[in-house]
Amino acid sequence: MPTPSPAPDRPCADDETVGRLSVAIGRLNRRLRQEGIAADEMTLSQLSAMASVDRLGSLTLGELAAEERVKPPTMTRIVDRLEVDGYVRRVPDPSDRRCVRVELSDAGRSLLAGTRSRRDAFLVERVERLDPEGEARIPELVALLERLLEDDGS
């Protein structure tokens, strides 16, 4: 399906600009994820699963698989590895003992804090490279990106 043409009063919403925005956001996201992971520490999928558990709290494997948009067997393998490494633990569901939930361990919380610290340091270093005008526009950029995510449910 072709991309709709921008309205005449929306000059920045042309196909090229939207494409550049998509590529830039994707590359920045990938770079931040790479910066956050210490060499050979874990995979991006493992880190993402841990971040989801941190953000959403205790989840069943099925809930976590749905959140991460992977099949349940894939999530089981991810959680198995994280559990062996001591970053998560499986605990019985208080209302259904047949069901288990995934929770972060203290080691998992610590690892995520380090990851976030490395990502933030990377961003600070990059923002500080901007000229003063560019740096002053960052809060506006953040607000615009947050608006793009409104009503997304993510």
Short mmCIF file of C-alpha atoms in Angstrom, two decimals:
data_model
loop_
_atom_site.label_atom_id
_atom_site.label_comp_id
_atom_site.label_asym_id
_atom_site.label_seq_id
_atom_site.Cartn_x
_atom_site.Cartn_y
_atom_site.Cartn_z
CA MET A 1 0.00 0.00 0.00
CA PRO A 2 1.53 3.35 -1.01
CA THR A 3 2.31 5.95 1.61
CA PRO A 4 -0.30 8.71 1.54
CA SER A 5 0.90 12.03 0.20
CA PRO A 6 1.32 14.74 2.80
CA ALA A 7 -1.26 17.44 3.11
CA PRO A 8 -0.06 20.71 1.54
CA ASP A 9 0.05 22.37 4.96
CA ARG A 10 2.24 19.56 6.39
CA PRO A 11 5.56 20.04 4.55
CA CYS A 12 7.64 17.95 6.99
CA ALA A 13 5.48 14.85 6.63
CA ASP A 14 6.73 13.94 3.15
CA ASP A 15 7.80 10.37 2.37
CA GLU A 16 11.52 11.15 2.45
CA THR A 17 11.38 12.87 5.84
CA VAL A 18 9.25 10.12 7.35
CA GLY A 19 11.65 7.53 5.98
CA ARG A 20 14.66 9.38 7.39
CA LEU A 21 12.91 9.64 10.78
CA SER A 22 12.22 5.91 10.78
CA VAL A 23 15.81 5.03 9.92
CA ALA A 24 17.24 7.48 12.47
CA ILE A 25 15.02 6.18 15.28
CA GLY A 26 15.83 2.58 14.39
CA ARG A 27 19.57 3.21 14.28
CA LEU A 28 19.53 5.18 17.53
CA ASN A 29 17.52 2.45 19.24
CA ARG A 30 19.90 -0.25 18.03
CA ARG A 31 22.93 1.79 19.08
CA LEU A 32 21.49 2.47 22.55
CA ARG A 33 20.77 -1.20 23.03
CA GLN A 34 24.30 -2.09 21.94
CA GLU A 35 25.84 0.57 24.19
CA GLY A 36 23.86 -0.73 27.14
CA ILE A 37 25.17 -4.26 26.92
CA ALA A 38 28.64 -4.98 28.20
CA ALA A 39 30.60 -7.17 25.79
CA ASP A 40 29.21 -10.71 25.66
CA GLU A 41 27.06 -10.04 28.73
CA MET A 42 23.74 -11.03 27.16
CA THR A 43 21.65 -10.82 24.02
CA LEU A 44 19.38 -7.93 23.10
CA SER A 45 16.39 -10.28 23.48
CA GLN A 46 17.42 -11.16 27.03
CA LEU A 47 17.92 -7.51 27.92
CA SER A 48 14.55 -6.58 26.43
CA ALA A 49 12.78 -9.33 28.37
CA MET A 50 14.40 -8.17 31.61
CA ALA A 51 13.41 -4.56 30.90
CA SER A 52 9.80 -5.66 30.34
CA VAL A 53 9.72 -7.52 33.66
CA ASP A 54 11.24 -4.48 35.35
CA ARG A 55 8.68 -2.14 33.78
CA LEU A 56 5.58 -4.34 34.14
CA GLY A 57 6.39 -6.39 37.24
CA SER A 58 5.96 -10.11 37.70
CA LEU A 59 4.71 -11.77 34.48
CA THR A 60 3.85 -15.26 33.35
CA LEU A 61 5.97 -16.66 30.52
CA GLY A 62 2.98 -16.27 28.19
CA GLU A 63 2.47 -12.64 29.16
CA LEU A 64 6.17 -11.94 28.70
CA ALA A 65 6.21 -13.69 25.31
CA ALA A 66 3.23 -11.60 24.19
CA GLU A 67 4.85 -8.39 25.44
CA GLU A 68 8.08 -9.20 23.60
CA ARG A 69 6.19 -10.44 20.53
CA VAL A 70 7.90 -13.83 20.46
CA LYS A 71 6.56 -17.37 20.62
CA PRO A 72 6.28 -18.94 24.09
CA PRO A 73 9.01 -21.57 23.44
CA THR A 74 11.41 -18.76 22.50
CA MET A 75 10.60 -16.90 25.70
CA THR A 76 11.07 -20.07 27.72
CA ARG A 77 14.62 -20.39 26.32
CA ILE A 78 15.34 -16.71 27.06
CA VAL A 79 14.09 -17.00 30.64
CA ASP A 80 15.92 -20.31 31.15
CA ARG A 81 19.22 -18.60 30.31
CA LEU A 82 18.44 -15.54 32.45
CA GLU A 83 17.54 -17.81 35.35
CA VAL A 84 20.76 -19.84 35.02
CA ASP A 85 22.71 -16.56 35.00
CA GLY A 86 20.85 -15.39 38.12
CA TYR A 87 19.10 -12.37 36.58
CA VAL A 88 15.52 -13.61 37.00
CA ARG A 89 13.72 -16.19 39.08
CA ARG A 90 10.56 -18.16 38.57
CA VAL A 91 8.07 -17.95 41.44
CA PRO A 92 4.71 -19.65 41.91
CA ASP A 93 1.69 -17.51 41.11
CA PRO A 94 -0.02 -16.75 44.44
CA SER A 95 -3.50 -17.34 42.99
CA ASP A 96 -2.68 -20.39 40.82
CA ARG A 97 0.11 -22.64 42.07
CA ARG A 98 0.21 -24.42 38.67
CA CYS A 99 1.40 -21.21 37.06
CA VAL A 100 4.80 -19.56 37.47
CA ARG A 101 5.71 -15.92 37.17
CA VAL A 102 9.03 -14.36 36.22
CA GLU A 103 10.58 -11.76 38.53
CA LEU A 104 13.86 -9.87 38.42
CA SER A 105 16.51 -10.82 40.95
CA ASP A 106 18.72 -8.25 42.66
CA ALA A 107 21.45 -9.16 40.15
CA GLY A 108 19.00 -8.47 37.32
CA ARG A 109 18.07 -5.08 38.74
CA SER A 110 21.74 -4.24 39.15
CA LEU A 111 22.52 -5.29 35.58
CA LEU A 112 19.66 -3.16 34.23
CA ALA A 113 20.85 -0.16 36.25
CA GLY A 114 24.33 -0.54 34.75
CA THR A 115 22.85 -0.91 31.29
CA ARG A 116 20.81 2.26 31.68
CA SER A 117 23.81 4.11 33.06
CA ARG A 118 25.93 3.17 30.02
CA ARG A 119 23.13 4.16 27.61
CA ASP A 120 22.61 7.47 29.39
CA ALA A 121 26.36 8.20 29.32
CA PHE A 122 26.40 7.50 25.57
CA LEU A 123 23.50 9.91 25.02
CA VAL A 124 25.01 12.61 27.24
CA GLU A 125 28.28 12.39 25.30
CA ARG A 126 26.43 12.70 21.97
CA VAL A 127 24.20 15.57 23.12
CA GLU A 128 27.25 17.45 24.40
CA ARG A 129 28.71 17.29 20.86
CA LEU A 130 25.82 19.42 19.58
CA ASP A 131 26.11 23.15 19.26
CA PRO A 132 24.29 25.12 22.00
CA GLU A 133 21.25 25.67 19.77
CA GLY A 134 20.94 21.97 19.02
CA GLU A 135 21.38 21.03 22.66
CA ALA A 136 18.69 23.56 23.65
CA ARG A 137 16.26 21.86 21.23
CA ILE A 138 16.56 18.41 22.87
CA PRO A 139 13.64 18.93 25.31
CA GLU A 140 11.41 19.88 22.36
CA LEU A 141 12.57 16.81 20.43
CA VAL A 142 11.84 14.56 23.41
CA ALA A 143 8.34 16.02 23.73
CA LEU A 144 7.69 15.43 20.01
CA LEU A 145 8.90 11.83 20.19
CA GLU A 146 6.71 11.23 23.25
CA ARG A 147 3.74 12.58 21.29
CA LEU A 148 4.46 10.10 18.50
CA LEU A 149 4.06 7.33 21.09
CA GLU A 150 0.81 8.58 22.63
CA ASP A 151 -2.01 6.06 22.57
CA ASP A 152 0.43 3.41 21.39
CA GLY A 153 0.05 1.22 24.46
CA SER A 154 3.82 0.57 24.53
#
